[in-house]
XYZ file of C-alpha atoms in Angstrom:
494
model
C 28.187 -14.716 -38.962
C 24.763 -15.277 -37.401
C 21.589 -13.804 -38.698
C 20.784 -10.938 -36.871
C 18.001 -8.250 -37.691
C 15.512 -5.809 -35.742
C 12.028 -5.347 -36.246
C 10.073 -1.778 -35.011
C 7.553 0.366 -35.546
C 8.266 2.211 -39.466
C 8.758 5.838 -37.917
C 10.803 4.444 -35.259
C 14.803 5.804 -34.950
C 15.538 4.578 -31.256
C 16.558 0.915 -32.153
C 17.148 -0.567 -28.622
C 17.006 -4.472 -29.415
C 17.627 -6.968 -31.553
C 17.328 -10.373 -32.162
C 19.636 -13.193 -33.694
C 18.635 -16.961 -34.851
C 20.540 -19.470 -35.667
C 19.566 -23.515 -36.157
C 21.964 -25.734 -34.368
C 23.491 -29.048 -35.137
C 20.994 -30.885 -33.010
C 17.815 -29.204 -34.522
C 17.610 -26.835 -31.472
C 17.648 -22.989 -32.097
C 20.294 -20.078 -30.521
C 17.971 -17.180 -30.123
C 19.796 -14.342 -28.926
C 17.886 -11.397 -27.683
C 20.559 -8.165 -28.002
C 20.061 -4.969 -26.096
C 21.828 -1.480 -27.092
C 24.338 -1.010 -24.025
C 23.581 2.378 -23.231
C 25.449 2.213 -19.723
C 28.695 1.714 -21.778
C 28.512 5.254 -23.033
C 26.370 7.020 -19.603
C 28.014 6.960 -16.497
C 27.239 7.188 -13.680
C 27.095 10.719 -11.997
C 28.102 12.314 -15.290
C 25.635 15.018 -16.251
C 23.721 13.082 -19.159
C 23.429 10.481 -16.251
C 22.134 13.001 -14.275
C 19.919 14.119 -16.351
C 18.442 10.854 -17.990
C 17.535 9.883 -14.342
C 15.249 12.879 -13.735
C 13.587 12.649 -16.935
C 13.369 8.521 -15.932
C 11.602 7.936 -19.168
C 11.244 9.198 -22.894
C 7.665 10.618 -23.719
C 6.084 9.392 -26.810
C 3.642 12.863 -27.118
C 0.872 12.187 -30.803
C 3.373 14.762 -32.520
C 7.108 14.678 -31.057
C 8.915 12.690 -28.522
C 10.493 14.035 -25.715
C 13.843 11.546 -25.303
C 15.430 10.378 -21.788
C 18.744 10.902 -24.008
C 20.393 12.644 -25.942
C 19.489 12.616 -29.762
C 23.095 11.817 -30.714
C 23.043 8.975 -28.205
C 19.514 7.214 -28.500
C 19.243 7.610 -32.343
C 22.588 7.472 -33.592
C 25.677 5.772 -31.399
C 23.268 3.248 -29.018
C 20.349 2.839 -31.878
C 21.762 -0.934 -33.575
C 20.985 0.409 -36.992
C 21.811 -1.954 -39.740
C 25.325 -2.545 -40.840
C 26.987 -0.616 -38.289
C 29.159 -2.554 -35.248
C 27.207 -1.841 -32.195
C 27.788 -2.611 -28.534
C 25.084 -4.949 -26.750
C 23.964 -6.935 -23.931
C 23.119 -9.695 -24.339
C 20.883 -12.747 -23.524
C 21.464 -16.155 -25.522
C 19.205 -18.964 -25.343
C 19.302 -22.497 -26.517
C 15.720 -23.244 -26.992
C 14.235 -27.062 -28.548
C 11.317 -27.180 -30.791
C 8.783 -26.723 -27.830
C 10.236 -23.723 -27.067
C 11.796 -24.865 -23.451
C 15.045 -23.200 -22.610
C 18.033 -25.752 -22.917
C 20.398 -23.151 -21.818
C 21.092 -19.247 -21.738
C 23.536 -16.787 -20.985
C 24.174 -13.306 -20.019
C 26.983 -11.046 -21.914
C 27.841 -8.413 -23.492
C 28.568 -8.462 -27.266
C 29.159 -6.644 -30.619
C 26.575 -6.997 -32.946
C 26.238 -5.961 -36.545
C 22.460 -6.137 -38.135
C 22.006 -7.756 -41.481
C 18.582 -5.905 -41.654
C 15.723 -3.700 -40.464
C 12.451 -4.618 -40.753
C 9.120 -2.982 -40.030
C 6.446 -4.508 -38.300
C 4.615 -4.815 -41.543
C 7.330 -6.233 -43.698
C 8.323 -8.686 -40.481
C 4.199 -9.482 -41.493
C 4.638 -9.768 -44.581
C 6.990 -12.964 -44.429
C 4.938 -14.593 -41.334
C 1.708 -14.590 -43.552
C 3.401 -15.498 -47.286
C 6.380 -17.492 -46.083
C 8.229 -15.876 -48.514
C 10.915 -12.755 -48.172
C 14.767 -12.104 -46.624
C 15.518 -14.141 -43.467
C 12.162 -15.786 -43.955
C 13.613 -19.527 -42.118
C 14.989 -17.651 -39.064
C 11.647 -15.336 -39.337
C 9.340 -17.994 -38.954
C 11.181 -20.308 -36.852
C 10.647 -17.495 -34.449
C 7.051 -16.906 -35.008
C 6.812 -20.883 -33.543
C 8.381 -20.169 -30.888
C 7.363 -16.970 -29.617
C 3.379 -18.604 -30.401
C 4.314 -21.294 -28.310
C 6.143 -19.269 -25.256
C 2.782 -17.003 -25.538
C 0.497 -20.218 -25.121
C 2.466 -21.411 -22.090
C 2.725 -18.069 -20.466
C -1.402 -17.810 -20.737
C -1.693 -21.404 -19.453
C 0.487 -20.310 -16.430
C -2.245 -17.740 -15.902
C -0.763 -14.557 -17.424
C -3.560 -12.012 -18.502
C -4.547 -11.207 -21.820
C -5.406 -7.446 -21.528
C -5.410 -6.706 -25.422
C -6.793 -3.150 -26.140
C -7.522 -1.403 -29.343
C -5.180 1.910 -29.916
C -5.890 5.421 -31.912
C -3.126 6.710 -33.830
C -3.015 9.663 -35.633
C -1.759 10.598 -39.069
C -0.544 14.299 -38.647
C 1.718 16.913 -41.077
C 5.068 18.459 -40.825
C 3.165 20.536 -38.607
C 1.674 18.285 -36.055
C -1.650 18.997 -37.707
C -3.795 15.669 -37.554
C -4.784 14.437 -40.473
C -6.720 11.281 -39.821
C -7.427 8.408 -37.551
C -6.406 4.887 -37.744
C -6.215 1.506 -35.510
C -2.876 0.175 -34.214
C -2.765 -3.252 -34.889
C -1.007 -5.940 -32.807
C -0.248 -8.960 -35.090
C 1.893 -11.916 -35.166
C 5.365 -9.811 -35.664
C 4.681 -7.272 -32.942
C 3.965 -10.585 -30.549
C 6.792 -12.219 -31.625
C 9.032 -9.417 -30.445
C 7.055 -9.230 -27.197
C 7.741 -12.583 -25.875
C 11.436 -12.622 -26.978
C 11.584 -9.346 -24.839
C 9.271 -10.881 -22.034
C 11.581 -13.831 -21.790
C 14.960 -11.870 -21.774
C 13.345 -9.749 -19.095
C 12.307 -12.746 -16.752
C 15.596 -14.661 -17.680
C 17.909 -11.700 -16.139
C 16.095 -11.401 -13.240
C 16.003 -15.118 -12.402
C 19.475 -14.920 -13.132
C 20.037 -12.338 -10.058
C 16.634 -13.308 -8.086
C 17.117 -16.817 -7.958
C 20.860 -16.422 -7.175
C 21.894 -19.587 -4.264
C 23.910 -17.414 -2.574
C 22.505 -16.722 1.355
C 22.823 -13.012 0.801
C 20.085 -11.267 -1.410
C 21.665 -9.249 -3.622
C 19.923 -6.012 -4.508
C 18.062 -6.138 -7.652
C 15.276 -4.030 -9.354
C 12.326 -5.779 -10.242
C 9.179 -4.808 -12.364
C 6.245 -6.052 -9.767
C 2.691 -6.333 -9.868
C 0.671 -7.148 -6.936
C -2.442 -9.438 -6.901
C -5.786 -7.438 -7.209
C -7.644 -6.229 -4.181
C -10.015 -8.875 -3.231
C -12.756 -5.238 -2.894
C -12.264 -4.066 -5.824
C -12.456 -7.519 -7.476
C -15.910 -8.149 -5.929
C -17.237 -4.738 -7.114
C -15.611 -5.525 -10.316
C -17.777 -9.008 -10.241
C -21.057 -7.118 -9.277
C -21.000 -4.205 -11.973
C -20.211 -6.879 -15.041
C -23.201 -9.021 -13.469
C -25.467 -6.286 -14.870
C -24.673 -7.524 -18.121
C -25.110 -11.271 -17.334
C -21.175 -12.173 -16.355
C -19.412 -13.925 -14.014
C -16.597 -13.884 -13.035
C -14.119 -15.592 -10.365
C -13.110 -13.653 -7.280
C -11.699 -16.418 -4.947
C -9.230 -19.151 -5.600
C -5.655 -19.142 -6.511
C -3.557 -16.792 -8.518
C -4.212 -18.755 -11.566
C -7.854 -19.566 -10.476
C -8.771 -15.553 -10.598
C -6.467 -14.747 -13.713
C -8.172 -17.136 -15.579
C -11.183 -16.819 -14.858
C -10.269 -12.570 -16.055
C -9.394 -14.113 -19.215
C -12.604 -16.354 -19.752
C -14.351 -13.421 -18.959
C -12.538 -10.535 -21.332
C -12.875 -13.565 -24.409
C -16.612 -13.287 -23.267
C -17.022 -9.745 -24.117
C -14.880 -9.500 -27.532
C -17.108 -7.700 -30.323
C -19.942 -6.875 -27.423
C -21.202 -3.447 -26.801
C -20.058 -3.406 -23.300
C -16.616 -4.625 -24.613
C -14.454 -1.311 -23.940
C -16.393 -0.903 -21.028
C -15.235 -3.905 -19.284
C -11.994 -4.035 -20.253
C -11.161 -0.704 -18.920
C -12.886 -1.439 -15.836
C -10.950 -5.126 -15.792
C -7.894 -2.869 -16.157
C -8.646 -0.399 -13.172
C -9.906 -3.329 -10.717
C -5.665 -4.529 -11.019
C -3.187 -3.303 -9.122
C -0.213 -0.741 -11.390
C 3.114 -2.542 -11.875
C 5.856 -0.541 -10.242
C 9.517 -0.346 -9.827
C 10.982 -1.756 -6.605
C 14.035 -3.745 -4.811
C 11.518 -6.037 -3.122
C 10.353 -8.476 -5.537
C 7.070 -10.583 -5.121
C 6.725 -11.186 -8.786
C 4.255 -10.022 -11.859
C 0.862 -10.876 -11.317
C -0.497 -9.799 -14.651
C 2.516 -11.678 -17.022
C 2.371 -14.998 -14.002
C 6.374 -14.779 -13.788
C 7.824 -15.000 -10.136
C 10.507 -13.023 -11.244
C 10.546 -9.915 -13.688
C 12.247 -7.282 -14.238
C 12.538 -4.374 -17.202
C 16.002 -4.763 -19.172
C 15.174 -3.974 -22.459
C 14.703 -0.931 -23.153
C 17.335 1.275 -21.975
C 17.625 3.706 -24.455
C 13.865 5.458 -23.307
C 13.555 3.835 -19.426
C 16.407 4.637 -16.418
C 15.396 1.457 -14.341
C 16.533 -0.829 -17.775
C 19.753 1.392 -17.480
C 19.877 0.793 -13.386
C 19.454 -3.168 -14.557
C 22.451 -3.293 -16.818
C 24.554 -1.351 -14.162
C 23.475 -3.917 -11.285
C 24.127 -6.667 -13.999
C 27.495 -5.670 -15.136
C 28.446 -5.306 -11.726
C 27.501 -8.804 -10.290
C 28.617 -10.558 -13.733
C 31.992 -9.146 -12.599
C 32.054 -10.632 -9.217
C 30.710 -7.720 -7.497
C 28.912 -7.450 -4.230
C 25.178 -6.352 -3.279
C 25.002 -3.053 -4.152
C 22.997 -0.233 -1.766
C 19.165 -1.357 -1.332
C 18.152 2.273 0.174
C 19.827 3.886 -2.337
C 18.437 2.011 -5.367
C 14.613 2.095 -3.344
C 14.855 5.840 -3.764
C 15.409 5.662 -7.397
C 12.497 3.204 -8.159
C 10.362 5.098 -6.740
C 11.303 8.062 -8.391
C 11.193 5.906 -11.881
C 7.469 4.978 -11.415
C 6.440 8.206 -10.624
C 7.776 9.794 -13.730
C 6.133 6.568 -15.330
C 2.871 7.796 -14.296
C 3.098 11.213 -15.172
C 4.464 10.663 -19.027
C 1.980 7.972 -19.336
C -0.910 10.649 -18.323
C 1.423 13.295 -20.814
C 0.621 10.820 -23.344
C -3.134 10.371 -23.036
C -3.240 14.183 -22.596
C -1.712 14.437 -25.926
C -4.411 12.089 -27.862
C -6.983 13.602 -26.342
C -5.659 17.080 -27.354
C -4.908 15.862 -30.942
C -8.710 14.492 -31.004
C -10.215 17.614 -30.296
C -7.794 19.336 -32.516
C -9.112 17.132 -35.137
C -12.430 18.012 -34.780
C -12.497 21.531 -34.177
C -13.239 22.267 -37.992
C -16.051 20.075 -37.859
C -18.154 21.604 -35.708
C -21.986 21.379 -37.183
C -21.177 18.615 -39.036
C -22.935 15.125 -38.655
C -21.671 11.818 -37.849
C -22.527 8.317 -36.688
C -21.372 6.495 -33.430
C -22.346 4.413 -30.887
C -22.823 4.513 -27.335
C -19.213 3.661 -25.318
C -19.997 4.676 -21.964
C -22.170 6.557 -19.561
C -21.979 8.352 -16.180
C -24.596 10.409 -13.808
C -23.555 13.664 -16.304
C -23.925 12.266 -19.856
C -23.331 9.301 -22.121
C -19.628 8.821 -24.316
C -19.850 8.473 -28.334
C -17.241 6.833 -29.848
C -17.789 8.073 -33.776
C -17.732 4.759 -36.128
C -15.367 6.134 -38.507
C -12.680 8.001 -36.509
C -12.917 6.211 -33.192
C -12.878 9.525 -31.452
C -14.715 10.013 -28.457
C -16.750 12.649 -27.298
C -19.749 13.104 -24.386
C -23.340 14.637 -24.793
C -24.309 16.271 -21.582
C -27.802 14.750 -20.053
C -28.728 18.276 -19.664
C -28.391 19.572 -22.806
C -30.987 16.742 -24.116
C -33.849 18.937 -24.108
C -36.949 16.551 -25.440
C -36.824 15.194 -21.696
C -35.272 14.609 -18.164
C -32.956 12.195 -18.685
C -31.278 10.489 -16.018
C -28.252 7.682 -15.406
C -29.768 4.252 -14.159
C -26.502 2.795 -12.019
C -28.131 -0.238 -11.186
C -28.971 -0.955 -14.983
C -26.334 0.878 -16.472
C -28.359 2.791 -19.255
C -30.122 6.405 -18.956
C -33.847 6.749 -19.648
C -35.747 9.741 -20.096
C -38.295 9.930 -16.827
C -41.131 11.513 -19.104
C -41.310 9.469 -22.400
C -39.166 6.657 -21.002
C -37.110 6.043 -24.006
C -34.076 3.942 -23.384
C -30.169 4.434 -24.363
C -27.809 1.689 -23.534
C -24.221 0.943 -24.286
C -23.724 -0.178 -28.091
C -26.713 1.790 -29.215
C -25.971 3.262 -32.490
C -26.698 6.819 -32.798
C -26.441 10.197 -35.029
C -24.909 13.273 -33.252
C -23.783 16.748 -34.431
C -20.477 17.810 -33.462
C -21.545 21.078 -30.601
C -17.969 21.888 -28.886
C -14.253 21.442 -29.279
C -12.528 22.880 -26.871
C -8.982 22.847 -27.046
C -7.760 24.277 -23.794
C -10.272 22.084 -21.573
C -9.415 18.988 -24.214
C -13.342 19.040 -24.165
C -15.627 17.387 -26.951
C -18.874 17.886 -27.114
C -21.508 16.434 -29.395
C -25.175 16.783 -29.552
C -27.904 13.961 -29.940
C -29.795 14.135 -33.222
C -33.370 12.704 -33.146
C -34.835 10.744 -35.378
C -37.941 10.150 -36.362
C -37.951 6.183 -36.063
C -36.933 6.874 -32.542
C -39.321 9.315 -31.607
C -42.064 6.974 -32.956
C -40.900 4.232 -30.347
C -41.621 6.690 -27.582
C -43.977 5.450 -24.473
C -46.277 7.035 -22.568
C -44.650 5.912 -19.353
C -44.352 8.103 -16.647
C -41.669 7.542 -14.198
C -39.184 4.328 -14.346
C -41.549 1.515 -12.931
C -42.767 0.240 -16.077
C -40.392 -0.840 -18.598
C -40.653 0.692 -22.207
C -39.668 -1.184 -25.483
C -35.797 -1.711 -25.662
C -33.873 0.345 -28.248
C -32.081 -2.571 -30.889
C -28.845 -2.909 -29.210
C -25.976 -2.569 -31.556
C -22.296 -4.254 -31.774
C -19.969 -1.916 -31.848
C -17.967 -1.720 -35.144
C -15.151 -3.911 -35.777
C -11.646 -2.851 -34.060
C -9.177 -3.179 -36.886
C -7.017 -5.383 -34.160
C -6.071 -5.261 -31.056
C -2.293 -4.253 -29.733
C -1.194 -5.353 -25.646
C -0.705 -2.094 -24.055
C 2.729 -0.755 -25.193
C 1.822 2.862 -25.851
C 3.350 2.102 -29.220
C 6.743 0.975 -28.207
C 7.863 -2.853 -27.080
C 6.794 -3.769 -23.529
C 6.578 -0.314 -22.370
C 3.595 -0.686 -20.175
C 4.407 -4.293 -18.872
C-alpha cells in the first residue's frame, strides 16, 4: 500500500534497492530505503557463498559484466523487479521538511514495486513536474538536495568527474562515445543510499553497550599532510591555493573551493585527478575511524549486496545483532576485509583496462585520419590529447616531434621546443593524425600536425631563458555533465 519504485541505469538487470515514500499525517515523510536480501538465499559456507566471497565484487568490463552471483540469483530471484513480492532489508526513516531524521528503523520486509524507472524518465518528472509518482518523486528530489547541501556544509568532498561510455554492438564492437551524466535523479538515489549506509552503521557503531561489537566499516583516512603540500605546490603553478593545515573541515573545504575554482579550466582534469591521488583510498575494515571524503563518523557499505561481499558480510552482522546476538569474530571478519578491498582494487583497474582497450579498439580503423583535441596532460615523454569529439585520449611522443627538441618544463608545466621556443601548454587546442593503435599494449598514438599559423609564431630564441609569445590558451570543450565516481553503478566507489 505504499508507493514504492526503483530507479537505475536503462541497461541495468541487477535491481538491488529501492525506495518507498509516503506523506504522513503530520506533513513529515516515511522514506524507506529497501535493499534486495541476498543473505536470505546465500549462506554461509555453502558453495555460492564460497564462491561470491572470492570473486568479492561483480566487474562492470565496457562490454559484459562479470557477476559476484549467480545470474539466476542477482538478476532474477534477489533483483526487486516490478510487480513481483521480493524479500528486503530495510531502513525506514521519518524525515520533516528539512530533511532531519525524526526517526528510523532497521528490518527486514517484503516489498512489491509499483514501477521501474530509468534515470532519464526519473529526469524527466524532476524537470517537468509532470509523470507517474511525480508527488513522491519530487518530494524526494527536496530532500535528497537538502541532505546533499548539509553533507557538503559538514565538509564532505565534491569529487565530481566526467565519465566515457561507450555505445558498442551485439558484438562488443564500439560504436561511439558519449558522456555519463550525473543529474538530479542519479543524486537523489545517492544520498538516500549514503544515508541508509551511515544510518546502519551508527546503528551498530554508536551502540551504548561497553563491549564493541564487531562491525565492518567503509573508512577513509585523512590525507597525508606530504602529499597535501606537494599537492598545494604543483596547483600553485597555475595561480591556486589551497589549504593544507586546519581542521578536517578546514582542509576539505578549502579542496572544494579549490576544485569549483578549476571547473571549465584547461588544467581542470588535471587537478582533479591529482586532487584525487593526493587522498587517501577508502577501504574495508573492523576498525572504524570514519569517512573522510563523505564527513560521516560512521559509514559503512550496505547497499549493494547483490555485486559487493562486504554489503553481504553487513546484512549477516546485522541480522545477527538485530536478533540479540553477540560480537561476532573481529580476526576473522579483518581477514575478509582485507581480502574485499583487494579484489576492489583489482576489478576497479579490470575496469579502466577495459575502456582503455575499447578506446583503442575504436580507433584502430582510423588510423591516418585527422582530428581535433586539446592538450589534457603532459609528462617528461610526451603530451596527452583528449580528441574534442570522442573524448578519447591518446599521447604524442616528444621524440617523434621532429621540427625540434622538445622538452617537459616541470616547474612550468608546459613543453617548449629548445630551438624555436614555441610553447604547448595544457588546454591548447590542437590538430593531430591518428599514428598507432595498439591493441595488445592498449597504446594510442597520435601525431602533431603543424600548421602554418603556428609555425609563423615561431621565435628565434635559443635555449629557455627568454620567453617566446604564449600560444592562445584554450578551454577545454564542455563536459556534457559530470557523474560522482560510481563506475556506473550507485555508490560503488564511495
Amino acid at each position: 500500500g505504499v508507493t514504492t519504485f526503483t530507479i537505475d541505469p536503462k541497461d541495468a538487470k541487477d535491481f538491488d534497492d529501492a525506495l518507498s515514500a509516503r506523506k504522513l499525517d503530520n506533513g513529515n515523510w516515511e522514506v524507506g530505503v529497501h535493499i534486495a536480501d541476498v543473505t536470505y538465499y546465500v549462506k554461509p559456507e555453502s558453495l555460492i557463498d564460497r564462491e561470491a566471497f572470492s570473486r568479492a565484487t561483480s566487474v562492470y568490463l565496457v562490454d559484459r559484466t562479470i557477476p559476484m552471483l549467480p545470474e539466476r540469483l542477482c538478476n532474477q530471484i534477489c533483483s526487486l523487479r516490478p510487480n513481483e513480492e521480493k524479500l528486503c532489508f530495510s531502513v525506514i526513516f521519518e524525515l520533516n521538511k528539512n530533511a532531519e531524521i525524526q526517526q528510523s528503523h532497521i528490518t527486514r520486509t517484503i516489498i512489491k514495486s509499483d514501477r521501474r524507472f530509468t534515470y532519464e524518465e526519473a529526469q524527466a518528472v524532476i524537470e517537468t513536474g509532470e509523470g507517474e509518482y511525480k508527488e513522491e518523486i519530487l518530494a524526494l528530489n527536496g530532500l535528497a538536495q537538502k541532505l546533499r547541501d548539509r553533507r557538503f556544509k559538514d565538509g564532505a568532498i565534491a569529487f565530481d568527474r566526467y565519465e566515457v561510455k561507450f555505445d558498442i554492438d551485439e558484438n562488443g564492437k564500439p560504436l561511439g562515445t558519449y558522456i555519463k551524466e550525473s543529474k538530479e535523479a542519479n543524486k537523489l538515489i545517492e544520498e538516500f543510499m549514503l544515508l541508509a549506509n551511515r544510518t546502519v552503521a551508527e546503528f551498530i557503531g554508536k551502540s551504548k553497550n561497553k563491549t564493541k561489537k564487531t562491525f565492518v566499516y567503509r573508512i577513509h583516512e585523512q590525507p597525508d599532510p606530504e602529499k597535501l603540500r606537494d599537492f598545494s605546490a604543483f596547483i600553485s603553478r597555475f595561480g591556486y591555493k589551497m589549504r593544507t593545515e586546519g581542521t578536517k573541515t578546514d582542509i576539505s573545504k578549502g579542496i572544494n573551493k579549490l576544485l569549483d575554482s578549476v571547473q571549465g579550466k584547461p588544467e581542470e582534469n588535471l587537478v582533479e585527478t591529482l586532487a584525487i591521488r593526493s587522498m587517501q583510498k577508502a577501504h574495508y575494515t573492523t576498525d572504524n575511524i570514519g569517512h573522510y571524503g563523505l564527513a560521516m563518523d560512521y559509514y559503512t557499505h550496505f547497499t549493494s549486496p547483490i555485486r559487493r561481499y562486504p554489503d553481504m558480510m553487513v546484512h549477516r552482522l546485522l541480522a545477527h545483532y538485530l536478533a540479540g546476538g553477540k560480537s561476532e569474530d573481529k580476526e576473522y571478519y579483518e581477514r575478509l576485509c582485507v581480502h574485499s578491498s583487494a579484489m576492489e582494487v583489482r576489478a576497479a583497474d579490470a575496469e579502466r583496462a577495459s575502456i582503455k582497450y575499447k578506446m583503442v579498439e575504436f580507433m584502430q580503423d582510423k588510423i591516418g585520419q585527422f582530428f581535433d583535441g586539446h592538450i589534457s596532460g603532459m609528462s617528461d615523454w610526451g603530451m596527452y590529447v583528449e580528441l574534442d569529439e570522442t573524448h578519447i585520449e591518446g599521447m604524442v611522443s616528444l621524440r617523434e616531434m621532429e621540427d625540434d627538441l622538445y622538452q617537459f618544463d616541470e616547474n612550468r608545466y608546459e613543453v617548449y621546443g629548445r630551438r624555436k621556443g614555441r610553447i604547448f601548454t595544457l588546454g591548447d587546442a590542437v590538430r593531430i593524425r591518428v599514428k598507432r593503435a595498439d591493441l595488445q599494449r592498449r597504446q594510442l598514438d597520435f601525431e602533431l600536425v603543424h600548421d602554418a599559423a603556428a609555425d609563423s609564431r615561431e621565435d628565434d630564441v635559443k635555449g629557455h631563458a627568454a620567453i617566446p609569445v604564449r600560444r592562445q590558451s584554450t578551454s577545454r570543450p564542455g563536459k556534457g555533465g559530470k557523474t560522482s565516481r560510481k563506475g556506473g553503478k550507485k555508490g560503488s566507489k564511495r
